[in-house]
Amino acid sequence: MAVTLADVAARAGVSAATVSRVLSGNYPVADTTRTRVLRAVDDLEYVVNGPASALAAATSDLIGVLVNDIADPFFGIIAGAVQSEIGDGKLAVVCNTGGSPERELTYLTLLQRQRAAAVVITGGAVDDDAHQAALAARLRRLSDGGTQVVLCGRSPLPGTAPAGATPSGRDTGAEPGGIVTLAFDNTGGAQRLTEHLLTLGHRHIGCVAGPADRTTSRHRLEGHRRALTARGLPTEDERLTVHGGAYDRAAGYDGALELLRRAPELTAVLAANDTVALGVCAALRDQGLRIPEDVSVAGFDDLPASQDAGPPLSTVRLPLHSAGARAGRLAVGREGAPPGGVTTVRAELISRASTAPPPHRPSR
Amino acid sequence: MAVTLADVAARAGVSAATVSRVLSGNYPVADTTRTRVLRAVDDLEYVVNGPASALAAATSDLIGVLVNDIADPFFGIIAGAVQSEIGDGKLAVVCNTGGSPERELTYLTLLQRQRAAAVVITGGAVDDDAHQAALAARLRRLSDGGTQVVLCGRSPLPGTAPAGATPSGRDTGAEPGGIVTLAFDNTGGAQRLTEHLLTLGHRHIGCVAGPADRTTSRHRLEGHRRALTARGLPTEDERLTVHGGAYDRAAGYDGALELLRRAPELTAVLAANDTVALGVCAALRDQGLRIPEDVSVAGFDDLPASQDAGPPLSTVRLPLHSAGARAGRLAVGREGAPPGGVTTVRAELISRASTAPPPHRPSR
DNA sequence: CTGTTAGCGCCTTCAC
DNA sequence: GTGAAGGCGCTAACAG
């Protein structure tokens, strides 16, 4: 039905092999024949059959990108950056996992089925050994099958990337097909954020953390506690921390109300991320509290919208675009893997109007 | 190298055809053989070879989604909704065109090469007859090749979807493989937004419109002018309208400054969309103007961030999620095409704190 | 219900 | 520099 290589060959008066060679370009062909073939291609509006070519060549130009939620700019920015770096001939297959480990595995199977050239997995993982192991197994199989695997914004898989170079000096992470990791410094960022609040004078800091079963949540909380401990302050986890069901605005809203109920004396709230922080702000305002005069609020990620929020959010900037771009380059082999296969990208404190010193006397 | 159907067949003691039948499920197979095959599949960790299967069956489970910028929540929301409706076995290939018509065509070729099952094109088009024609031609070819084409948030292509049912009563848009369009009512939405401003008492309304060569920009401006004309007011296009180079914050910032220079008496600014509006707000604030006391600002789209902006934006809500979901269902044939192949989805006025009556006396 | 037989369209050694 | 031929892994008629 559709026009095939053979049709083009017939029209150009050459063999199918020649047409193939002209099209792939990686083989010497006489200039005169080349132009003749190209004209035939044009006349017939021939378009290569991807599946057939992938089958014969045992390669594909599909690159999978796994994200929790493409509607969330956090992931959108990373995905866009990945795509901008993989080149014009490659196609980015974006898969929304919704944060579900099962869907993550399902999509990886689908991508393996497509013989994807690479897979970029973004965002934090579910903090569960069984799932981590299942994931690691599948990723190793993908990697063995020639698919380049890149983790972006997630800690290295256990047992996948050796910690540092091996005794022999080989950095195993750099071998082609190895699993490369670009981790975000969630712990360090959160620590600096809490220090910022402590320096402002806050002593009653609530946390609306992310879902309890996510590594990102755990790491950010860890940074928070570290800052507290470093100053010899108690952490009061159980009372001052609530876990939301998701990283969304509603979780922030509900979490803030719960926090206020438990600890009306608090003067600052640390949110799981910027989106959650906006929900926190909304809840506080609805309770008649001013930000930052009565309560300070801080987010995480520094999404573009955060600078235009009311008030602009203090937060921790993650270099989402550059990390995604680097992940894209790693995926297509345009950049070598870092030594050990793992790099951690720094998170930078951004101080804006949503944080300020606490009120002199508890206003409530 | 990788395990194939034949390997599974050998291990299960059946023929390759039987394995294929078990896996695709659309053919009667004895229960005992089925389980035996399934166990072999499991033992060998077999994963179907997508390209081979696509080649043999002449179908693919790839669905292309063309967006201007996946980092923009406008497109992220639509893309996410599309993906949520296409089903678990289908893969969404998200392509960032960056608004460039050339890249749009390039990606369509790539998708045609993959023999994509469907293609969803989102967002406005470039307002250029040549490009529109080239696009229409390529889409028709895709459509003829069995790819379902869906336009989401874009006006119907000229000469593609007949206006209404044909005289004979056939609604050509409903035939499988036809090009389906879900258009946004940009004109109506903008008209209502300007009416809102006029009702508040504004008489000097500036526009920071989108790029001049985009249909979306044109349609929104048209709505604005219509509202003006309906009240017998002059439009003053050349002086009160500036076109940004993109739909981004910087365009809003620069556009607002330019507008202020040209028409310091203005009391309201209509932005191309919410993101642009945030830039406008930033510029106005930097000039010492209060929103909405000195100047009102309105956006378009009602992105999630808009309700949390400072101040919350008055805007026009576009049902991005439901439109994307519908586009997804249309793409996979889970929903029939509307009569004539075209539907326009309504845009709803959302009034928030960024718009208010103008100051009594021009404050400047 | 299951096995056999042809291709699907292209790439890639081999010869010429 | 170009052609001929085989096979990539799977599906879809046919038989049985």
Short mmCIF file of N, CA and C in Angstrom, two decimals, chain B residues 246-361:
data_model
loop_
_atom_site.label_atom_id
_atom_site.label_comp_id
_atom_site.label_asym_id
_atom_site.label_seq_id
_atom_site.Cartn_x
_atom_site.Cartn_y
_atom_site.Cartn_z
N ALA B 246 7.36 35.91 22.06
CA ALA B 246 7.01 34.56 22.52
C ALA B 246 5.92 34.69 23.58
N TYR B 247 5.42 33.55 23.99
CA TYR B 247 4.40 33.56 25.04
C TYR B 247 5.08 33.37 26.40
N ASP B 248 6.06 34.19 26.69
CA ASP B 248 6.74 33.96 27.97
C ASP B 248 6.79 35.20 28.85
N ARG B 249 7.32 35.01 30.02
CA ARG B 249 7.35 36.05 31.02
C ARG B 249 8.12 37.28 30.54
N ALA B 250 9.24 37.05 29.88
CA ALA B 250 10.07 38.16 29.42
C ALA B 250 9.30 39.03 28.44
N ALA B 251 8.53 38.39 27.56
CA ALA B 251 7.73 39.14 26.60
C ALA B 251 6.74 40.02 27.34
N GLY B 252 6.18 39.52 28.42
CA GLY B 252 5.24 40.30 29.21
C GLY B 252 5.92 41.49 29.86
N TYR B 253 7.09 41.22 30.38
CA TYR B 253 7.82 42.29 31.07
C TYR B 253 8.16 43.42 30.10
N ASP B 254 8.79 43.06 29.01
CA ASP B 254 9.19 44.06 28.02
C ASP B 254 7.98 44.75 27.41
N GLY B 255 6.97 43.97 27.11
CA GLY B 255 5.78 44.52 26.49
C GLY B 255 5.12 45.56 27.39
N ALA B 256 5.08 45.27 28.67
CA ALA B 256 4.43 46.21 29.59
C ALA B 256 5.20 47.52 29.65
N LEU B 257 6.52 47.43 29.67
CA LEU B 257 7.32 48.66 29.70
C LEU B 257 7.06 49.51 28.46
N GLU B 258 7.04 48.85 27.32
CA GLU B 258 6.80 49.54 26.07
C GLU B 258 5.42 50.21 26.07
N LEU B 259 4.46 49.49 26.55
CA LEU B 259 3.09 49.99 26.61
C LEU B 259 3.01 51.23 27.49
N LEU B 260 3.68 51.17 28.61
CA LEU B 260 3.70 52.28 29.56
C LEU B 260 4.33 53.52 28.92
N ARG B 261 5.33 53.28 28.11
CA ARG B 261 6.02 54.36 27.44
C ARG B 261 5.07 55.03 26.44
N ARG B 262 4.36 54.17 25.70
CA ARG B 262 3.48 54.69 24.66
C ARG B 262 2.23 55.33 25.22
N ALA B 263 1.69 54.74 26.26
CA ALA B 263 0.38 55.16 26.74
C ALA B 263 0.34 55.15 28.26
N PRO B 264 0.95 56.12 28.88
CA PRO B 264 1.02 56.15 30.34
C PRO B 264 -0.36 56.24 30.99
N GLU B 265 -1.36 56.59 30.21
CA GLU B 265 -2.69 56.75 30.80
C GLU B 265 -3.43 55.43 30.97
N LEU B 266 -2.87 54.33 30.48
CA LEU B 266 -3.65 53.08 30.52
C LEU B 266 -3.92 52.60 31.94
N THR B 267 -5.06 51.99 32.11
CA THR B 267 -5.46 51.53 33.44
C THR B 267 -5.63 50.02 33.49
N ALA B 268 -5.41 49.38 32.35
CA ALA B 268 -5.54 47.93 32.34
C ALA B 268 -4.68 47.34 31.23
N VAL B 269 -4.18 46.14 31.48
CA VAL B 269 -3.39 45.44 30.47
C VAL B 269 -3.93 44.03 30.28
N LEU B 270 -4.15 43.70 29.03
CA LEU B 270 -4.59 42.37 28.66
C LEU B 270 -3.36 41.63 28.15
N ALA B 271 -3.06 40.48 28.74
CA ALA B 271 -1.85 39.77 28.31
C ALA B 271 -2.22 38.60 27.40
N ALA B 272 -1.23 38.16 26.63
CA ALA B 272 -1.44 37.07 25.68
C ALA B 272 -1.87 35.79 26.39
N ASN B 273 -1.28 35.56 27.55
CA ASN B 273 -1.70 34.43 28.38
C ASN B 273 -1.23 34.65 29.81
N ASP B 274 -1.42 33.70 30.67
CA ASP B 274 -1.11 33.90 32.08
C ASP B 274 0.37 34.13 32.32
N THR B 275 1.19 33.39 31.61
CA THR B 275 2.63 33.52 31.80
C THR B 275 3.09 34.93 31.43
N VAL B 276 2.59 35.40 30.31
CA VAL B 276 2.89 36.76 29.89
C VAL B 276 2.37 37.75 30.93
N ALA B 277 1.19 37.48 31.45
CA ALA B 277 0.58 38.38 32.44
C ALA B 277 1.48 38.50 33.68
N LEU B 278 2.11 37.42 34.07
CA LEU B 278 2.99 37.48 35.24
C LEU B 278 4.18 38.40 34.95
N GLY B 279 4.65 38.37 33.75
CA GLY B 279 5.73 39.28 33.37
C GLY B 279 5.25 40.72 33.39
N VAL B 280 4.03 40.92 32.91
CA VAL B 280 3.44 42.27 32.93
C VAL B 280 3.36 42.77 34.37
N CYS B 281 2.88 41.92 35.25
CA CYS B 281 2.77 42.31 36.67
C CYS B 281 4.12 42.72 37.23
N ALA B 282 5.13 41.91 36.92
CA ALA B 282 6.46 42.20 37.45
C ALA B 282 6.94 43.56 36.96
N ALA B 283 6.73 43.85 35.68
CA ALA B 283 7.17 45.12 35.12
C ALA B 283 6.43 46.29 35.78
N LEU B 284 5.12 46.14 35.92
CA LEU B 284 4.33 47.22 36.52
C LEU B 284 4.80 47.49 37.94
N ARG B 285 5.01 46.42 38.69
CA ARG B 285 5.47 46.59 40.07
C ARG B 285 6.82 47.29 40.09
N ASP B 286 7.69 46.89 39.18
CA ASP B 286 9.01 47.51 39.15
C ASP B 286 8.92 49.00 38.81
N GLN B 287 7.82 49.39 38.17
CA GLN B 287 7.62 50.81 37.85
C GLN B 287 6.87 51.51 38.98
N GLY B 288 6.67 50.82 40.06
CA GLY B 288 6.01 51.44 41.20
C GLY B 288 4.49 51.46 41.12
N LEU B 289 3.95 50.68 40.22
CA LEU B 289 2.49 50.66 40.09
C LEU B 289 1.90 49.48 40.86
N ARG B 290 0.74 49.73 41.47
CA ARG B 290 0.09 48.67 42.22
C ARG B 290 -0.96 47.97 41.35
N ILE B 291 -1.11 46.68 41.57
CA ILE B 291 -2.12 45.90 40.85
C ILE B 291 -3.11 45.38 41.88
N PRO B 292 -4.38 45.66 41.75
CA PRO B 292 -5.06 46.31 40.63
C PRO B 292 -5.36 47.79 40.89
N GLU B 293 -4.86 48.35 42.00
CA GLU B 293 -5.26 49.72 42.35
C GLU B 293 -4.91 50.71 41.24
N ASP B 294 -3.70 50.62 40.71
CA ASP B 294 -3.30 51.55 39.64
C ASP B 294 -3.61 50.98 38.26
N VAL B 295 -3.27 49.74 38.09
CA VAL B 295 -3.48 49.09 36.79
C VAL B 295 -4.04 47.69 37.00
N SER B 296 -5.04 47.33 36.25
CA SER B 296 -5.55 45.96 36.26
C SER B 296 -4.80 45.13 35.24
N VAL B 297 -4.65 43.83 35.53
CA VAL B 297 -3.97 42.94 34.59
C VAL B 297 -4.80 41.67 34.42
N ALA B 298 -4.92 41.22 33.20
CA ALA B 298 -5.66 39.98 32.97
C ALA B 298 -4.85 39.03 32.09
N GLY B 299 -4.99 37.75 32.36
CA GLY B 299 -4.26 36.76 31.59
C GLY B 299 -5.18 35.94 30.71
N PHE B 300 -4.76 34.75 30.39
CA PHE B 300 -5.57 33.85 29.56
C PHE B 300 -5.04 32.44 29.79
N ASP B 301 -5.91 31.48 29.88
CA ASP B 301 -5.61 30.05 30.04
C ASP B 301 -6.00 29.50 31.41
N ASP B 302 -5.82 30.33 32.44
CA ASP B 302 -6.00 29.88 33.82
C ASP B 302 -5.15 28.67 34.14
N LEU B 303 -3.87 28.86 34.08
CA LEU B 303 -2.95 27.81 34.53
C LEU B 303 -3.05 27.69 36.05
N PRO B 304 -2.69 26.55 36.59
CA PRO B 304 -2.79 26.33 38.03
C PRO B 304 -2.09 27.43 38.84
N ALA B 305 -0.95 27.91 38.35
CA ALA B 305 -0.19 28.89 39.12
C ALA B 305 -0.92 30.22 39.24
N SER B 306 -1.87 30.46 38.35
CA SER B 306 -2.46 31.79 38.29
C SER B 306 -3.27 32.14 39.52
N GLN B 307 -3.84 31.14 40.17
CA GLN B 307 -4.63 31.43 41.35
C GLN B 307 -3.74 31.79 42.54
N ASP B 308 -2.47 31.40 42.47
CA ASP B 308 -1.56 31.67 43.58
C ASP B 308 -0.63 32.83 43.30
N ALA B 309 -0.83 33.48 42.16
CA ALA B 309 0.05 34.60 41.84
C ALA B 309 -0.27 35.77 42.75
N GLY B 310 0.62 36.74 42.76
CA GLY B 310 0.39 37.93 43.56
C GLY B 310 0.23 39.13 42.66
N PRO B 311 -1.00 39.64 42.51
CA PRO B 311 -2.26 39.08 43.00
C PRO B 311 -2.78 37.96 42.10
N PRO B 312 -3.71 37.15 42.61
CA PRO B 312 -4.32 36.11 41.77
C PRO B 312 -4.88 36.72 40.49
N LEU B 313 -4.64 36.04 39.40
CA LEU B 313 -4.96 36.60 38.09
C LEU B 313 -6.40 36.41 37.65
N SER B 314 -7.00 37.48 37.20
CA SER B 314 -8.23 37.35 36.42
C SER B 314 -7.81 36.81 35.07
N THR B 315 -8.59 35.89 34.55
CA THR B 315 -8.14 35.23 33.32
C THR B 315 -9.32 34.54 32.64
N VAL B 316 -9.01 33.78 31.64
CA VAL B 316 -10.04 33.01 30.95
C VAL B 316 -9.65 31.55 31.05
N ARG B 317 -10.52 30.75 31.60
CA ARG B 317 -10.18 29.35 31.79
C ARG B 317 -10.44 28.53 30.53
N LEU B 318 -9.40 27.81 30.13
CA LEU B 318 -9.53 26.86 29.03
C LEU B 318 -9.52 25.47 29.66
N PRO B 319 -10.43 24.61 29.26
CA PRO B 319 -10.49 23.27 29.87
C PRO B 319 -9.39 22.38 29.31
N LEU B 320 -8.16 22.69 29.67
CA LEU B 320 -7.01 22.01 29.07
C LEU B 320 -7.05 20.51 29.31
N HIS B 321 -7.35 20.13 30.55
CA HIS B 321 -7.31 18.71 30.85
C HIS B 321 -8.39 17.95 30.09
N SER B 322 -9.60 18.45 30.16
CA SER B 322 -10.67 17.69 29.52
C SER B 322 -10.50 17.68 28.00
N ALA B 323 -9.98 18.78 27.47
CA ALA B 323 -9.75 18.81 26.02
C ALA B 323 -8.67 17.79 25.64
N GLY B 324 -7.61 17.74 26.44
CA GLY B 324 -6.55 16.78 26.15
C GLY B 324 -7.05 15.35 26.27
N ALA B 325 -7.85 15.11 27.29
CA ALA B 325 -8.39 13.77 27.49
C ALA B 325 -9.24 13.36 26.29
N ARG B 326 -10.03 14.29 25.85
CA ARG B 326 -10.89 13.99 24.71
C ARG B 326 -10.05 13.74 23.46
N ALA B 327 -9.03 14.54 23.31
CA ALA B 327 -8.13 14.35 22.16
C ALA B 327 -7.53 12.94 22.22
N GLY B 328 -7.16 12.51 23.42
CA GLY B 328 -6.60 11.17 23.58
C GLY B 328 -7.59 10.09 23.18
N ARG B 329 -8.82 10.25 23.61
CA ARG B 329 -9.84 9.26 23.27
C ARG B 329 -10.11 9.24 21.77
N LEU B 330 -10.14 10.43 21.18
CA LEU B 330 -10.34 10.50 19.74
C LEU B 330 -9.18 9.83 19.01
N ALA B 331 -8.00 10.01 19.54
CA ALA B 331 -6.82 9.47 18.88
C ALA B 331 -6.87 7.95 18.81
N VAL B 332 -7.34 7.33 19.87
CA VAL B 332 -7.37 5.87 19.88
C VAL B 332 -8.72 5.31 19.47
N GLY B 333 -9.62 6.19 19.06
CA GLY B 333 -10.91 5.72 18.59
C GLY B 333 -11.86 5.32 19.70
N ARG B 334 -11.58 5.74 20.92
CA ARG B 334 -12.48 5.41 22.02
C ARG B 334 -13.65 6.39 22.06
N GLU B 335 -13.59 7.37 21.20
CA GLU B 335 -14.69 8.32 21.14
C GLU B 335 -14.88 8.69 19.68
N GLY B 336 -16.12 8.83 19.28
CA GLY B 336 -16.39 9.16 17.88
C GLY B 336 -16.14 10.62 17.61
N ALA B 337 -15.85 10.92 16.38
CA ALA B 337 -15.62 12.31 16.00
C ALA B 337 -16.93 13.08 16.07
N PRO B 338 -16.85 14.36 16.38
CA PRO B 338 -18.07 15.18 16.41
C PRO B 338 -18.56 15.40 14.98
N PRO B 339 -19.82 15.74 14.83
CA PRO B 339 -20.35 15.99 13.49
C PRO B 339 -19.56 17.10 12.81
N GLY B 340 -19.16 16.86 11.59
CA GLY B 340 -18.37 17.84 10.87
C GLY B 340 -16.90 17.76 11.22
N GLY B 341 -16.57 16.97 12.25
CA GLY B 341 -15.17 16.79 12.60
C GLY B 341 -14.59 17.92 13.42
N VAL B 342 -15.42 18.86 13.80
CA VAL B 342 -14.91 20.02 14.54
C VAL B 342 -15.78 20.34 15.74
N THR B 343 -15.18 20.57 16.88
CA THR B 343 -15.90 21.09 18.04
C THR B 343 -15.11 22.26 18.58
N THR B 344 -15.84 23.23 19.09
CA THR B 344 -15.15 24.32 19.77
C THR B 344 -15.48 24.22 21.24
N VAL B 345 -14.44 24.23 22.07
CA VAL B 345 -14.71 24.15 23.50
C VAL B 345 -14.72 25.55 24.07
N ARG B 346 -15.59 25.75 25.01
CA ARG B 346 -15.86 27.07 25.54
C ARG B 346 -14.76 27.54 26.50
N ALA B 347 -14.58 28.85 26.55
CA ALA B 347 -13.61 29.46 27.45
C ALA B 347 -14.38 30.29 28.48
N GLU B 348 -14.04 30.10 29.74
CA GLU B 348 -14.84 30.70 30.80
C GLU B 348 -14.10 31.83 31.53
N LEU B 349 -14.78 32.94 31.70
CA LEU B 349 -14.17 34.08 32.39
C LEU B 349 -13.97 33.78 33.87
N ILE B 350 -12.78 34.04 34.37
CA ILE B 350 -12.49 33.86 35.80
C ILE B 350 -12.06 35.21 36.36
N SER B 351 -12.84 35.73 37.27
CA SER B 351 -12.52 37.05 37.81
C SER B 351 -11.84 36.91 39.16
N ARG B 352 -10.62 37.44 39.25
CA ARG B 352 -9.89 37.38 40.52
C ARG B 352 -9.40 38.77 40.90
N ALA B 353 -8.39 38.83 41.74
CA ALA B 353 -8.00 40.11 42.34
C ALA B 353 -7.15 41.00 41.45
N SER B 354 -6.69 40.52 40.31
CA SER B 354 -5.81 41.36 39.51
C SER B 354 -6.57 42.39 38.68
N THR B 355 -7.88 42.31 38.68
CA THR B 355 -8.67 43.32 37.98
C THR B 355 -9.63 43.99 38.94
N ALA B 356 -9.77 45.28 38.80
CA ALA B 356 -10.65 46.08 39.65
C ALA B 356 -10.99 47.35 38.88
N PRO B 357 -11.89 48.15 39.39
CA PRO B 357 -12.19 49.40 38.69
C PRO B 357 -10.95 50.27 38.59
N PRO B 358 -10.86 51.09 37.58
CA PRO B 358 -9.69 51.97 37.42
C PRO B 358 -9.68 53.02 38.52
N PRO B 359 -8.51 53.61 38.76
CA PRO B 359 -8.44 54.69 39.76
C PRO B 359 -9.33 55.85 39.32
N HIS B 360 -9.86 56.62 40.29
CA HIS B 360 -10.78 57.71 39.94
C HIS B 360 -10.13 58.74 39.04
N ARG B 361 -8.95 59.20 39.46
CA ARG B 361 -8.20 60.13 38.62
C ARG B 361 -6.95 59.40 38.18
#
